[in-house]
Amino acid sequence: MDGAERAAVAERAVRVRHLRPVWGVPGTVLGRSGWPPSFDQRLHWHWNYWWQAHLLDCLVDAQVRDPRKDRAKVIARFVKSVRFRNFGKWTNIYYDDVAWLGLALQRVRALELADVDEAIAAIDEQLHEGWTDDAGGGIWWRRGDQFKNAPANGPAAIFHAREGDATRAAEMTNWLTRTLKDPETGLVWDGLRVDTGELVKNIFTYCQGVYLGACLEQSDVDNAASTIDAVAEHLAPGGIIRGQNGGDGGLFGAILARYLALAAKQLTGPAAERAKHLVLTSADACWGGATTTLTGPLFSAEWAAPAPEDPPESGAPERDLSVQTGAWLLLEAAATLG
């Protein structure tokens, strides 16, 4: 089975298990946060805004891979459902969440799958609002906070670059390089507590991914290549991107894989080959470790390890939409590399 076929199988599994109408309203659809779903997940009570953004991005990946009218309709309904479930608004108080949705909607717009101009404008305005000169620049993690981090500034930099705001995109990328890139390992730290000056040196795979993506938008080959090298050395034992459990962590490795795949196509030489190897090796491990279920493969939260049996036990990370969407995202990324 080739990469495109694997991605198609992952798509069907996630859609069958997770996509449902919101509150039973016809014409709506979002992803349930868990499978098998708990009572509150059936109601989309805690709906994990940014997980939905990546689920939308995966639907767009699939539409690029295999354009279909029925999926195009699902994407259009999904976009409307985000606003519906968010009580008439496109944004929330988290700048990282907003940036993730913005990136997905830019791709929806590029394919003319829905009218998202109003949504993108609202997101653009909020991301600009988040910038301050405190600590040399950057945007906050959320409104009213004193934390500036890579998970907000990375995707926002990519968003601004794709919206044509090259100045702000460059400012954000440069802030990340100056402030959060570890000069010893080449890895990107989580963030900075502006009020105390404390660097939060947690290492998350998705921080590397969004920084890499921002560097690619700036054609910053040196920092892109050094990030790929750092990931290969520190975050991918045996060439397999490490997992970071369920919950939000279920998406971390996949976000890195998305930008590694882009790097593999945009760069040349050893860095491009290393990026491609990381994505394809991770995808092979993810696919090989999946458990077969009646609804399709169930993917492990740790791609180097096998997934639990169907259905996973209560509390298992494999129940999370984030984990299964992350695996789908990885397989879509791999499919773009042949």
PDB file of C-alpha atoms in Angstrom, residues 95-235:
ATOM      1  CA  TYR A  95      -3.394  33.303  20.122  1.00  0.00           C
ATOM      2  CA  ASP A  96      -1.957  29.893  19.261  1.00  0.00           C
ATOM      3  CA  ASP A  97      -5.427  28.398  18.763  1.00  0.00           C
ATOM      4  CA  VAL A  98      -6.401  31.295  16.525  1.00  0.00           C
ATOM      5  CA  ALA A  99      -3.233  31.001  14.446  1.00  0.00           C
ATOM      6  CA  TRP A 100      -3.801  27.276  13.868  1.00  0.00           C
ATOM      7  CA  LEU A 101      -7.313  27.905  12.582  1.00  0.00           C
ATOM      8  CA  GLY A 102      -6.012  30.726  10.425  1.00  0.00           C
ATOM      9  CA  LEU A 103      -3.504  28.437   8.716  1.00  0.00           C
ATOM     10  CA  ALA A 104      -6.200  25.880   7.934  1.00  0.00           C
ATOM     11  CA  LEU A 105      -8.584  28.550   6.636  1.00  0.00           C
ATOM     12  CA  GLN A 106      -5.919  30.014   4.360  1.00  0.00           C
ATOM     13  CA  ARG A 107      -5.719  26.639   2.669  1.00  0.00           C
ATOM     14  CA  VAL A 108      -9.517  26.410   2.473  1.00  0.00           C
ATOM     15  CA  ARG A 109      -9.498  29.799   0.758  1.00  0.00           C
ATOM     16  CA  ALA A 110      -6.769  28.754  -1.676  1.00  0.00           C
ATOM     17  CA  LEU A 111      -8.911  25.828  -2.833  1.00  0.00           C
ATOM     18  CA  GLU A 112     -12.079  27.993  -2.878  1.00  0.00           C
ATOM     19  CA  LEU A 113     -13.899  25.512  -0.648  1.00  0.00           C
ATOM     20  CA  ALA A 114     -15.709  28.106   1.476  1.00  0.00           C
ATOM     21  CA  ASP A 115     -15.986  31.850   1.962  1.00  0.00           C
ATOM     22  CA  VAL A 116     -13.547  32.446   4.803  1.00  0.00           C
ATOM     23  CA  ASP A 117     -12.495  36.048   4.187  1.00  0.00           C
ATOM     24  CA  GLU A 118     -14.306  37.335   7.269  1.00  0.00           C
ATOM     25  CA  ALA A 119     -12.782  34.630   9.445  1.00  0.00           C
ATOM     26  CA  ILE A 120      -9.247  35.236   8.205  1.00  0.00           C
ATOM     27  CA  ALA A 121      -9.629  38.982   8.686  1.00  0.00           C
ATOM     28  CA  ALA A 122     -10.766  38.468  12.290  1.00  0.00           C
ATOM     29  CA  ILE A 123      -7.824  36.162  12.953  1.00  0.00           C
ATOM     30  CA  ASP A 124      -5.358  38.531  11.305  1.00  0.00           C
ATOM     31  CA  GLU A 125      -6.609  41.390  13.469  1.00  0.00           C
ATOM     32  CA  GLN A 126      -6.310  39.394  16.685  1.00  0.00           C
ATOM     33  CA  LEU A 127      -2.812  38.138  15.896  1.00  0.00           C
ATOM     34  CA  HIS A 128      -1.651  41.689  15.233  1.00  0.00           C
ATOM     35  CA  GLU A 129      -3.267  42.771  18.486  1.00  0.00           C
ATOM     36  CA  GLY A 130      -1.206  40.185  20.378  1.00  0.00           C
ATOM     37  CA  TRP A 131       2.144  41.736  19.443  1.00  0.00           C
ATOM     38  CA  THR A 132       3.909  43.911  22.017  1.00  0.00           C
ATOM     39  CA  ASP A 133       7.455  45.164  22.483  1.00  0.00           C
ATOM     40  CA  ASP A 134       7.743  43.415  25.855  1.00  0.00           C
ATOM     41  CA  ALA A 135      10.796  41.120  25.926  1.00  0.00           C
ATOM     42  CA  GLY A 136      11.840  42.383  22.518  1.00  0.00           C
ATOM     43  CA  GLY A 137       8.659  41.525  20.656  1.00  0.00           C
ATOM     44  CA  GLY A 138       6.509  38.491  19.963  1.00  0.00           C
ATOM     45  CA  ILE A 139       2.869  37.773  20.740  1.00  0.00           C
ATOM     46  CA  TRP A 140       1.371  36.413  23.911  1.00  0.00           C
ATOM     47  CA  TRP A 141       0.187  32.855  24.378  1.00  0.00           C
ATOM     48  CA  ARG A 142      -3.228  34.169  25.384  1.00  0.00           C
ATOM     49  CA  ARG A 143      -4.926  37.423  26.244  1.00  0.00           C
ATOM     50  CA  GLY A 144      -4.186  38.738  29.723  1.00  0.00           C
ATOM     51  CA  ASP A 145      -1.146  36.498  30.169  1.00  0.00           C
ATOM     52  CA  GLN A 146       2.546  37.166  30.722  1.00  0.00           C
ATOM     53  CA  PHE A 147       3.844  34.254  28.655  1.00  0.00           C
ATOM     54  CA  LYS A 148       5.210  34.448  25.120  1.00  0.00           C
ATOM     55  CA  ASN A 149       5.952  31.153  23.445  1.00  0.00           C
ATOM     56  CA  ALA A 150       6.875  29.262  20.304  1.00  0.00           C
ATOM     57  CA  PRO A 151       3.464  27.571  19.877  1.00  0.00           C
ATOM     58  CA  ALA A 152       1.861  31.000  19.377  1.00  0.00           C
ATOM     59  CA  ASN A 153       4.604  32.883  17.540  1.00  0.00           C
ATOM     60  CA  GLY A 154       5.539  30.059  15.160  1.00  0.00           C
ATOM     61  CA  PRO A 155       2.169  29.507  13.487  1.00  0.00           C
ATOM     62  CA  ALA A 156       1.410  33.236  13.630  1.00  0.00           C
ATOM     63  CA  ALA A 157       4.642  33.959  11.752  1.00  0.00           C
ATOM     64  CA  ILE A 158       3.664  31.429   9.085  1.00  0.00           C
ATOM     65  CA  PHE A 159       0.155  32.911   8.898  1.00  0.00           C
ATOM     66  CA  HIS A 160       1.456  36.470   8.475  1.00  0.00           C
ATOM     67  CA  ALA A 161       3.925  35.383   5.805  1.00  0.00           C
ATOM     68  CA  ARG A 162       1.149  33.722   3.832  1.00  0.00           C
ATOM     69  CA  GLU A 163      -1.036  36.804   4.221  1.00  0.00           C
ATOM     70  CA  GLY A 164       1.715  38.933   2.715  1.00  0.00           C
ATOM     71  CA  ASP A 165       2.831  40.658   5.909  1.00  0.00           C
ATOM     72  CA  ALA A 166       6.510  39.878   5.430  1.00  0.00           C
ATOM     73  CA  THR A 167       7.648  42.403   8.016  1.00  0.00           C
ATOM     74  CA  ARG A 168       5.676  40.977  10.917  1.00  0.00           C
ATOM     75  CA  ALA A 169       6.492  37.415   9.868  1.00  0.00           C
ATOM     76  CA  ALA A 170      10.202  38.234   9.875  1.00  0.00           C
ATOM     77  CA  GLU A 171       9.957  40.020  13.235  1.00  0.00           C
ATOM     78  CA  MET A 172       8.308  36.984  14.810  1.00  0.00           C
ATOM     79  CA  THR A 173      10.766  34.524  13.333  1.00  0.00           C
ATOM     80  CA  ASN A 174      13.713  36.631  14.429  1.00  0.00           C
ATOM     81  CA  TRP A 175      12.254  36.903  17.934  1.00  0.00           C
ATOM     82  CA  LEU A 176      12.034  33.123  18.119  1.00  0.00           C
ATOM     83  CA  THR A 177      15.629  32.742  16.971  1.00  0.00           C
ATOM     84  CA  ARG A 178      16.972  35.334  19.415  1.00  0.00           C
ATOM     85  CA  THR A 179      14.887  34.326  22.392  1.00  0.00           C
ATOM     86  CA  LEU A 180      14.025  30.644  22.308  1.00  0.00           C
ATOM     87  CA  LYS A 181      16.578  28.782  20.209  1.00  0.00           C
ATOM     88  CA  ASP A 182      19.028  26.897  22.404  1.00  0.00           C
ATOM     89  CA  PRO A 183      22.528  27.701  21.119  1.00  0.00           C
ATOM     90  CA  GLU A 184      23.848  24.361  22.362  1.00  0.00           C
ATOM     91  CA  THR A 185      21.342  21.858  21.000  1.00  0.00           C
ATOM     92  CA  GLY A 186      19.689  23.896  18.249  1.00  0.00           C
ATOM     93  CA  LEU A 187      16.268  23.011  19.669  1.00  0.00           C
ATOM     94  CA  VAL A 188      13.572  25.584  20.354  1.00  0.00           C
ATOM     95  CA  TRP A 189      12.431  26.057  23.943  1.00  0.00           C
ATOM     96  CA  ASP A 190       8.788  26.447  24.862  1.00  0.00           C
ATOM     97  CA  GLY A 191       8.622  30.084  25.906  1.00  0.00           C
ATOM     98  CA  LEU A 192       9.457  33.050  28.104  1.00  0.00           C
ATOM     99  CA  ARG A 193       7.654  34.343  31.207  1.00  0.00           C
ATOM    100  CA  VAL A 194       7.924  38.029  30.508  1.00  0.00           C
ATOM    101  CA  ASP A 195       7.085  39.210  34.021  1.00  0.00           C
ATOM    102  CA  THR A 196       9.921  37.222  35.617  1.00  0.00           C
ATOM    103  CA  GLY A 197      12.309  36.802  32.692  1.00  0.00           C
ATOM    104  CA  GLU A 198      12.259  33.012  33.182  1.00  0.00           C
ATOM    105  CA  LEU A 199      12.915  30.913  30.111  1.00  0.00           C
ATOM    106  CA  VAL A 200      10.677  27.840  30.095  1.00  0.00           C
ATOM    107  CA  LYS A 201      13.038  25.325  28.552  1.00  0.00           C
ATOM    108  CA  ASN A 202      10.595  22.473  27.976  1.00  0.00           C
ATOM    109  CA  ILE A 203      11.245  20.769  24.650  1.00  0.00           C
ATOM    110  CA  PHE A 204       8.182  19.920  22.565  1.00  0.00           C
ATOM    111  CA  THR A 205       8.265  18.505  19.068  1.00  0.00           C
ATOM    112  CA  TYR A 206       5.697  20.959  17.733  1.00  0.00           C
ATOM    113  CA  CYS A 207       7.838  23.937  18.782  1.00  0.00           C
ATOM    114  CA  GLN A 208      10.496  22.639  16.403  1.00  0.00           C
ATOM    115  CA  GLY A 209       7.888  22.208  13.681  1.00  0.00           C
ATOM    116  CA  VAL A 210       6.455  25.702  13.787  1.00  0.00           C
ATOM    117  CA  TYR A 211       9.895  27.288  14.024  1.00  0.00           C
ATOM    118  CA  LEU A 212      10.988  25.243  11.037  1.00  0.00           C
ATOM    119  CA  GLY A 213       7.874  26.356   9.159  1.00  0.00           C
ATOM    120  CA  ALA A 214       8.548  30.003   9.994  1.00  0.00           C
ATOM    121  CA  CYS A 215      12.148  29.658   8.781  1.00  0.00           C
ATOM    122  CA  LEU A 216      10.949  28.109   5.528  1.00  0.00           C
ATOM    123  CA  GLU A 217       8.651  31.086   4.932  1.00  0.00           C
ATOM    124  CA  GLN A 218      11.690  33.369   5.411  1.00  0.00           C
ATOM    125  CA  SER A 219      13.926  31.221   3.162  1.00  0.00           C
ATOM    126  CA  ASP A 220      16.206  30.944   6.205  1.00  0.00           C
ATOM    127  CA  VAL A 221      17.991  27.821   5.048  1.00  0.00           C
ATOM    128  CA  ASP A 222      20.631  27.773   7.776  1.00  0.00           C
ATOM    129  CA  ASN A 223      18.209  27.828  10.715  1.00  0.00           C
ATOM    130  CA  ALA A 224      15.852  25.429   8.948  1.00  0.00           C
ATOM    131  CA  ALA A 225      18.675  22.949   8.373  1.00  0.00           C
ATOM    132  CA  SER A 226      20.030  23.232  11.909  1.00  0.00           C
ATOM    133  CA  THR A 227      16.541  22.594  13.301  1.00  0.00           C
ATOM    134  CA  ILE A 228      16.188  19.445  11.211  1.00  0.00           C
ATOM    135  CA  ASP A 229      19.593  18.279  12.447  1.00  0.00           C
ATOM    136  CA  ALA A 230      18.619  18.974  16.063  1.00  0.00           C
ATOM    137  CA  VAL A 231      15.361  17.054  15.694  1.00  0.00           C
ATOM    138  CA  ALA A 232      17.149  14.074  14.161  1.00  0.00           C
ATOM    139  CA  GLU A 233      19.713  14.041  16.964  1.00  0.00           C
ATOM    140  CA  HIS A 234      17.481  14.648  19.977  1.00  0.00           C
ATOM    141  CA  LEU A 235      13.805  13.976  19.204  1.00  0.00           C
TER     142      LEU A 235
END
